[in-house]
Tab-separated table of C-alpha atoms and ligand atoms in Angstrom:
chain	number	residue	atom	x	y	z
A	1	MET	CA	77.168	163.599	28.929
A	2	ASP	CA	80.695	164.485	27.772
A	3	PHE	CA	83.485	165.138	30.263
A	4	LYS	CA	87.046	166.255	29.601
A	5	ILE	CA	89.557	164.798	32.025
A	6	ALA	CA	93.210	165.817	32.275
A	7	VAL	CA	95.256	162.773	33.240
A	8	ILE	CA	98.552	162.960	35.109
A	9	LYS	CA	99.945	159.449	35.307
A	10	GLY	CA	103.156	160.578	36.992
A	11	ASP	CA	105.957	158.342	38.193
A	12	GLY	CA	106.511	154.930	39.779
A	13	ILE	CA	103.277	152.956	39.974
A	14	GLY	CA	101.322	156.012	38.749
A	15	PRO	CA	100.855	154.861	35.126
A	16	GLU	CA	99.712	151.337	36.113
A	17	ILE	CA	97.099	152.406	38.614
A	18	VAL	CA	95.771	155.283	36.491
A	19	ASP	CA	95.305	152.924	33.523
A	20	GLU	CA	93.021	150.751	35.651
A	21	ALA	CA	91.011	153.779	36.739
A	22	LEU	CA	90.596	154.973	33.130
A	23	LYS	CA	89.445	151.549	31.941
A	24	THR	CA	86.969	151.535	34.812
A	25	LEU	CA	85.667	154.986	33.849
A	26	ASN	CA	85.209	153.722	30.287
A	27	VAL	CA	83.020	150.877	31.520
A	28	ILE	CA	80.972	153.349	33.575
A	29	GLY	CA	80.679	155.563	30.500
A	30	LYS	CA	79.354	152.707	28.374
A	31	LYS	CA	76.942	151.519	31.005
A	32	PHE	CA	75.485	154.905	31.924
A	33	GLY	CA	75.815	156.686	28.589
A	34	HIS	CA	78.647	159.140	29.254
A	35	HIS	CA	81.700	159.939	27.254
A	36	PHE	CA	85.028	160.660	28.920
A	37	THR	CA	87.904	162.131	26.923
A	38	TYR	CA	91.387	161.995	28.409
A	39	THR	CA	94.278	164.340	27.775
A	40	GLU	CA	97.509	163.047	29.192
A	41	VAL	CA	99.807	165.695	30.670
A	42	LEU	CA	103.207	165.609	32.346
A	43	MET	CA	104.027	166.336	35.959
A	44	GLY	CA	106.665	165.187	38.452
A	45	GLY	CA	109.794	163.234	37.623
A	46	CYS	CA	108.697	162.283	34.108
A	47	ALA	CA	108.098	165.988	33.393
A	48	ILE	CA	111.573	166.841	34.700
A	49	ASP	CA	113.070	164.215	32.390
A	50	LYS	CA	111.165	165.418	29.326
A	51	THR	CA	110.960	169.188	29.864
A	52	GLY	CA	113.399	170.083	32.648
A	53	VAL	CA	110.696	171.266	35.069
A	54	PRO	CA	108.280	169.335	37.349
A	55	LEU	CA	105.205	171.302	36.254
A	56	PRO	CA	105.237	172.519	32.628
A	57	ASP	CA	102.957	175.512	31.834
A	58	GLU	CA	101.210	173.349	29.253
A	59	THR	CA	100.079	170.991	32.040
A	60	VAL	CA	98.507	173.816	34.055
A	61	LYS	CA	96.812	175.173	30.932
A	62	ILE	CA	95.286	171.827	29.947
A	63	CYS	CA	94.173	171.100	33.516
A	64	LYS	CA	92.430	174.506	33.657
A	65	GLU	CA	90.636	173.776	30.401
A	66	SER	CA	89.417	170.381	31.632
A	67	ASP	CA	86.384	169.413	33.686
A	68	SER	CA	88.523	167.521	36.155
A	69	VAL	CA	92.005	166.132	36.811
A	70	LEU	CA	92.973	162.561	37.657
A	71	LEU	CA	96.428	162.006	39.131
A	72	GLY	CA	98.433	158.853	39.879
A	73	ALA	CA	101.498	159.758	41.940
A	74	VAL	CA	104.787	161.572	41.500
A	75	GLY	CA	108.337	161.241	42.756
A	76	GLY	CA	111.103	158.675	43.089
A	77	PRO	CA	114.718	158.203	44.162
A	78	LYS	CA	115.970	159.249	40.728
A	79	TRP	CA	114.972	162.863	41.424
A	80	ASP	CA	115.559	162.958	45.204
A	81	THR	CA	118.834	164.831	45.040
A	82	LEU	CA	117.585	167.698	42.873
A	83	PRO	CA	117.263	171.134	44.496
A	84	GLY	CA	113.908	171.866	46.185
A	85	HIS	CA	112.389	173.910	43.357
A	86	LEU	CA	113.094	171.136	40.835
A	87	ARG	CA	111.789	168.158	42.774
A	88	PRO	CA	108.765	166.185	41.501
A	89	GLU	CA	106.848	167.119	44.692
A	90	LYS	CA	107.146	170.760	43.674
A	91	GLY	CA	104.973	169.857	40.688
A	92	LEU	CA	102.282	168.574	43.012
A	93	LEU	CA	102.401	171.660	45.229
A	94	GLY	CA	102.444	173.817	42.105
A	95	ILE	CA	99.344	172.278	40.552
A	96	ARG	CA	97.406	172.481	43.847
A	97	SER	CA	98.272	176.139	44.040
A	98	ALA	CA	97.777	176.963	40.338
A	99	LEU	CA	94.290	175.432	40.353
A	100	GLY	CA	93.399	177.001	43.728
A	101	LEU	CA	92.675	173.613	45.292
A	102	TYR	CA	92.645	174.662	48.915
A	103	ALA	CA	90.473	171.862	50.288
A	104	ASN	CA	91.818	168.344	50.468
A	105	LEU	CA	89.290	165.686	51.447
A	106	ARG	CA	90.842	162.472	52.691
A	107	PRO	CA	88.376	159.842	53.817
A	108	ALA	CA	89.737	157.031	55.997
A	109	THR	CA	87.268	154.194	55.857
A	110	LEU	CA	87.647	150.675	57.127
A	111	TYR	CA	86.096	148.251	54.650
A	112	ALA	CA	84.361	145.426	56.510
A	113	PRO	CA	86.128	142.621	54.548
A	114	LEU	CA	89.482	144.218	55.421
A	115	LYS	CA	88.814	144.614	59.127
A	116	ASP	CA	91.756	142.325	59.983
A	117	ALA	CA	94.145	144.672	58.195
A	118	CYS	CA	93.536	147.316	60.831
A	119	MET	CA	96.599	147.759	63.014
A	120	LEU	CA	94.515	148.267	66.144
A	121	LYS	CA	92.956	145.676	68.441
A	122	PRO	CA	89.490	144.569	67.286
A	123	GLU	CA	87.888	145.938	70.474
A	124	THR	CA	89.348	149.380	69.684
A	125	VAL	CA	87.657	149.542	66.291
A	126	GLN	CA	84.514	147.597	66.977
A	127	ASP	CA	82.383	150.497	65.784
A	128	GLY	CA	84.265	150.542	62.487
A	129	LEU	CA	86.069	153.558	61.230
A	130	ASP	CA	84.798	156.324	59.032
A	131	ILE	CA	86.779	159.516	59.329
A	132	LEU	CA	87.044	162.396	56.919
A	133	ILE	CA	90.137	164.539	57.132
A	134	VAL	CA	89.646	168.001	55.687
A	135	ARG	CA	93.126	169.354	55.114
A	136	GLU	CA	93.992	172.925	54.104
A	137	LEU	CA	96.111	172.485	50.974
A	138	THR	CA	97.429	175.743	49.568
A	139	GLY	CA	98.698	177.618	52.616
A	140	GLY	CA	100.659	177.282	55.832
A	141	ILE	CA	104.236	176.175	56.143
A	142	TYR	CA	104.161	174.411	52.761
A	143	PHE	CA	103.894	177.763	51.017
A	144	GLY	CA	105.300	180.213	53.589
A	145	GLU	CA	108.531	182.096	53.342
A	146	ARG	CA	111.573	179.879	53.629
A	147	GLY	CA	115.287	180.211	53.370
A	148	ARG	CA	118.766	179.707	54.654
A	149	SER	CA	121.013	182.146	56.450
A	150	GLN	CA	124.074	182.369	58.600
A	151	GLY	CA	123.344	182.601	62.338
A	152	LYS	CA	125.691	182.878	65.283
A	153	ASN	CA	126.026	179.072	65.318
A	154	GLY	CA	126.590	178.736	61.584
A	155	GLU	CA	124.133	177.790	58.859
A	156	GLU	CA	120.413	178.036	59.642
A	157	ALA	CA	117.224	177.237	57.740
A	158	TYR	CA	113.629	178.306	58.308
A	159	ASP	CA	110.095	177.689	57.029
A	160	THR	CA	107.135	179.841	58.007
A	161	GLU	CA	103.624	178.875	59.052
A	162	ARG	CA	101.303	181.739	58.116
A	163	TYR	CA	97.517	181.674	57.816
A	164	SER	CA	95.110	184.472	57.042
A	165	VAL	CA	91.588	184.672	58.457
A	166	LYS	CA	90.261	184.237	54.934
A	167	GLU	CA	92.214	181.023	54.353
A	168	ILE	CA	91.079	179.563	57.670
A	169	GLU	CA	87.469	180.558	57.072
A	170	ARG	CA	87.158	178.996	53.642
A	171	ILE	CA	88.634	175.631	54.665
A	172	ALA	CA	86.618	175.646	57.890
A	173	ARG	CA	83.394	176.129	55.950
A	174	VAL	CA	84.206	173.058	53.853
A	175	ALA	CA	84.697	171.088	57.057
A	176	PHE	CA	81.559	172.375	58.794
A	177	LYS	CA	79.464	171.545	55.722
A	178	ALA	CA	81.045	168.094	55.422
A	179	ALA	CA	80.307	167.402	59.084
A	180	ARG	CA	76.731	168.540	58.600
A	181	ALA	CA	76.315	165.966	55.804
A	182	ARG	CA	77.858	163.220	57.955
A	183	LYS	CA	77.544	162.592	61.708
A	184	GLY	CA	77.637	166.273	62.598
A	185	LYS	CA	80.883	166.163	64.570
A	186	LEU	CA	83.900	168.333	63.847
A	187	ALA	CA	87.281	168.287	65.599
A	188	SER	CA	89.503	171.206	64.640
A	189	VAL	CA	93.174	170.347	65.034
A	190	ASP	CA	95.699	172.958	66.148
A	191	LYS	CA	98.668	173.639	68.398
A	192	ALA	CA	97.200	176.707	70.040
A	193	ASN	CA	99.155	176.144	73.251
A	194	VAL	CA	102.313	177.084	71.355
A	195	LEU	CA	101.691	178.583	67.902
A	196	GLU	CA	100.243	182.025	67.196
A	197	SER	CA	98.963	180.808	63.820
A	198	SER	CA	97.000	178.140	65.687
A	199	ARG	CA	95.548	180.719	68.072
A	200	LEU	CA	94.167	182.659	65.133
A	201	TRP	CA	92.945	179.376	63.635
A	202	ARG	CA	91.048	178.614	66.852
A	203	GLU	CA	89.496	182.103	67.055
A	204	VAL	CA	88.144	181.793	63.536
A	205	ILE	CA	86.755	178.302	64.186
A	206	HIS	CA	84.951	179.484	67.329
A	207	ARG	CA	83.388	182.387	65.480
A	208	LEU	CA	82.224	180.191	62.603
A	209	ALA	CA	80.884	177.515	64.946
A	210	ASN	CA	78.042	179.938	65.793
A	211	GLU	CA	76.911	179.742	62.176
A	212	TYR	CA	76.724	175.947	62.311
A	213	PRO	CA	74.891	175.268	65.589
A	214	ASP	CA	73.883	171.816	64.321
A	215	VAL	CA	77.544	170.765	64.181
A	216	GLU	CA	79.197	169.707	67.418
A	217	CYS	CA	82.572	171.422	67.211
A	218	ARG	CA	85.611	171.037	69.445
A	219	ASP	CA	89.300	171.920	69.362
A	220	ILE	CA	91.951	169.273	69.740
A	221	LEU	CA	95.704	169.768	70.026
A	222	VAL	CA	97.568	167.981	67.260
A	223	ASP	CA	99.655	165.813	69.581
A	224	ASN	CA	96.520	164.677	71.367
A	225	ALA	CA	94.788	164.078	68.017
A	226	ALA	CA	97.645	161.784	66.961
A	227	MET	CA	97.233	159.865	70.190
A	228	GLN	CA	93.423	159.695	70.098
A	229	LEU	CA	93.495	158.362	66.529
A	230	VAL	CA	95.097	155.147	67.747
A	231	ARG	CA	93.401	155.078	71.157
A	232	ASP	CA	89.810	155.558	70.057
A	233	PRO	CA	89.445	156.492	66.367
A	234	ALA	CA	85.660	156.050	66.411
A	235	GLN	CA	85.334	159.309	68.381
A	236	PHE	CA	86.131	161.217	65.176
A	237	ASP	CA	83.836	162.140	62.320
A	238	VAL	CA	85.435	165.116	60.528
A	239	LEU	CA	88.950	166.275	61.412
A	240	LEU	CA	89.867	169.768	60.196
A	241	THR	CA	93.579	170.488	59.855
A	242	SER	CA	96.191	172.859	58.527
A	243	ASN	CA	98.296	171.738	55.590
A	244	MET	CA	101.105	170.101	57.553
A	245	PHE	CA	99.046	168.634	60.394
A	246	GLY	CA	96.742	167.072	57.783
A	247	ASP	CA	99.664	165.578	55.898
A	248	ILE	CA	100.813	163.789	59.029
A	249	LEU	CA	97.456	162.785	60.499
A	250	SER	CA	96.099	161.496	57.170
A	251	ASP	CA	98.968	159.008	56.882
A	252	GLU	CA	98.302	157.919	60.443
A	253	ALA	CA	94.580	157.543	59.791
A	254	SER	CA	95.214	155.578	56.602
A	255	MET	CA	97.348	153.062	58.445
A	256	ILE	CA	94.547	152.485	60.922
A	257	THR	CA	92.387	151.383	58.016
A	258	GLY	CA	94.991	148.781	57.111
A	259	SER	CA	96.137	149.742	53.678
A	260	ILE	CA	96.968	153.099	52.229
A	261	GLY	CA	96.392	151.348	48.883
A	262	MET	CA	92.661	151.680	49.494
A	263	LEU	CA	92.298	155.383	50.197
A	264	PRO	CA	91.233	158.038	47.691
A	265	SER	CA	91.377	161.814	47.951
A	266	ALA	CA	89.824	164.858	46.365
A	267	SER	CA	91.340	168.334	46.218
A	268	LEU	CA	88.779	171.038	45.597
A	269	GLY	CA	88.653	174.790	45.080
A	270	GLU	CA	85.944	177.393	44.518
A	271	GLY	CA	84.725	176.037	41.204
A	272	ARG	CA	83.978	172.531	39.999
A	273	LEU	CA	87.510	171.830	38.853
A	274	GLY	CA	89.178	169.425	41.248
A	275	LEU	CA	92.046	166.998	41.370
A	276	TYR	CA	91.470	163.389	42.326
A	277	GLU	CA	94.277	161.121	43.420
A	278	PRO	CA	95.080	158.172	45.662
A	279	THR	CA	96.434	159.142	49.077
A	280	HIS	CA	99.471	156.908	48.639
A	281	GLY	CA	102.688	157.781	46.815
A	282	SER	CA	104.488	156.493	43.741
A	283	ALA	CA	105.961	153.364	45.424
A	284	PRO	CA	109.029	153.195	43.140
A	285	ASP	CA	110.111	149.933	44.791
A	286	ILE	CA	107.235	148.006	43.195
A	287	ALA	CA	106.783	150.061	40.008
A	288	GLY	CA	106.215	148.098	36.814
A	289	GLN	CA	105.745	144.785	38.621
A	290	GLY	CA	101.961	144.597	38.602
A	291	LYS	CA	101.905	144.574	42.401
A	292	ALA	CA	100.279	147.938	43.041
A	293	ASN	CA	96.725	148.143	44.336
A	294	PRO	CA	94.676	150.204	41.845
A	295	ILE	CA	91.662	150.492	44.176
A	296	ALA	CA	92.561	153.870	45.720
A	297	THR	CA	92.815	155.369	42.235
A	298	ILE	CA	89.622	153.679	41.066
A	299	ILE	CA	87.747	155.047	44.093
A	300	SER	CA	89.331	158.454	43.462
A	301	ALA	CA	87.826	158.328	39.967
A	302	GLY	CA	84.554	157.481	41.716
A	303	MET	CA	84.917	160.583	43.902
A	304	MET	CA	85.419	162.560	40.690
A	305	LEU	CA	82.131	161.249	39.343
A	306	ARG	CA	80.427	162.189	42.602
A	307	TYR	CA	81.892	165.641	43.301
A	308	ALA	CA	82.959	166.982	39.920
A	309	PHE	CA	80.251	165.575	37.666
A	310	ASP	CA	77.435	165.018	40.163
A	311	LEU	CA	77.022	161.431	38.930
A	312	GLN	CA	75.867	159.775	42.153
A	313	LYS	CA	74.561	156.475	40.703
A	314	GLU	CA	77.766	156.009	38.777
A	315	ALA	CA	79.927	156.758	41.822
A	316	ASN	CA	77.890	154.366	43.951
A	317	ALA	CA	78.365	151.678	41.292
A	318	ILE	CA	82.137	151.969	41.675
A	319	ASP	CA	81.997	151.855	45.467
A	320	GLU	CA	79.738	148.801	45.390
A	321	ALA	CA	81.918	147.029	42.820
A	322	VAL	CA	84.987	147.548	45.008
A	323	LEU	CA	83.180	146.245	48.062
A	324	SER	CA	82.004	143.096	46.313
A	325	VAL	CA	85.469	142.403	44.925
A	326	LEU	CA	86.814	142.612	48.472
A	327	LYS	CA	84.021	140.380	49.764
A	328	LYS	CA	84.987	137.761	47.180
A	329	GLY	CA	88.468	137.663	48.678
A	330	PHE	CA	90.333	139.249	45.759
A	331	ARG	CA	93.501	140.906	47.048
A	332	THR	CA	96.565	142.718	45.757
A	333	PRO	CA	99.811	142.026	47.691
A	334	ASP	CA	99.347	144.992	50.076
A	335	ILE	CA	96.151	143.449	51.456
A	336	ALA	CA	96.971	139.789	50.795
A	337	GLY	CA	95.763	137.295	53.367
A	338	VAL	CA	93.468	139.806	55.022
A	339	GLY	CA	89.956	138.627	55.895
A	340	GLY	CA	90.281	134.863	55.480
A	341	GLU	CA	90.509	132.932	52.212
A	342	SER	CA	91.911	135.219	49.534
A	343	LYS	CA	93.018	135.179	45.923
A	344	LEU	CA	96.083	137.183	44.946
A	345	LEU	CA	95.657	139.429	41.911
A	346	SER	CA	97.927	141.682	39.888
A	347	THR	CA	97.186	145.373	39.328
A	348	VAL	CA	95.480	144.692	35.995
A	349	GLU	CA	93.574	141.676	37.329
A	350	MET	CA	92.268	143.742	40.238
A	351	GLY	CA	91.083	146.401	37.806
A	352	GLU	CA	89.382	143.697	35.748
A	353	ALA	CA	87.757	142.221	38.842
A	354	VAL	CA	86.239	145.608	39.712
A	355	ARG	CA	85.024	146.128	36.132
A	356	ALA	CA	83.476	142.652	36.065
A	357	GLU	CA	81.202	143.768	38.920
A	358	LEU	CA	79.954	146.855	37.111
B	401	IPM	C1	100.619	164.148	50.326
B	401	IPM	C2	102.087	164.071	50.051
B	401	IPM	C3	102.564	165.440	49.580
B	401	IPM	C4	102.258	166.430	50.670
B	401	IPM	C5	104.034	165.495	49.172
B	401	IPM	C6	104.375	164.442	48.149
B	401	IPM	C7	104.421	166.847	48.697
B	401	IPM	O1	102.769	163.639	51.173
B	401	IPM	O2	99.859	164.470	49.400
B	401	IPM	O3	100.230	163.862	51.458
B	401	IPM	O4	103.008	166.535	51.646
B	401	IPM	O5	101.234	167.116	50.561
B	402	MG	MG1	101.517	162.995	52.775
């Protein structure tokens, strides 16, 4: 089959890691008889440099016309002092919103060969770790009204957390269905002891829970969730969060797995069009040095095959290739020395090692 993929390489290590994912997709295409065409588009700092804005209209248009979007990462110190509406991150928020990608799936999985990379004591993670964070991505405080004003103590600034029943319902349904397909356990994260938006969130979750009697659903306050993630992460299956709580908890969960360089993500909307990207950022400090781990991006491409194109065999092939590369002791610097005898590889070499397994 033919698939059109819009490719946003972005900034920092983005281009290096995306290249490895594209070469890997090409091998999958050859092996399984598919044809992937890539259209490179600009977003983030490189878009600011070339066009003056972080998300050119052309980028949105091409993404909408594609079957799926693959993204590296955006941002870097060069653009950190620009005003909020011109920062590279605004491009990322803009594309999520423009494509209606309200559901962000962030799996945090501990790969057996990387068990030693986990920050927690072995007895704490003896049952392994396999959590899926379902994060609301186009609402809440990220998109609410914001501004500056003069108060009685001088300058003030505010951001607003606002959620509608409809927004909570649609993300909750994604989470309930995901839980149903996994271990059947859902923890809905909120701060209902303080925030009105969280109280509405909780009401909606309780109502929907009746429609999914096979899913064991509970509420958990966000501060407690942060604590439980390091105390006993195995208690979690699916964690459902608002935009900001998910941003914070997904970084925490990724660190428990040892390396953020291993974790993929998928952002989905109503249709098939989704955006697939590694959970990590653009790591400007190691850009261009061949030190970045391309695995998160390669697995993100695998998620694209699975969710966007319904190519299960092909997606499994990528997951298995990554696992066997790890079992052989191949490591990029972020996971070097983890799990006994290991061989240090560059970004390109790691990509090649994965492709050699396919
Ligand atoms: C993420 C990132 C983004 C977010 C930033 C770069 C805007 O941290 O995808 O987790 O906060 O959503
Ligand atoms: Mg984040």
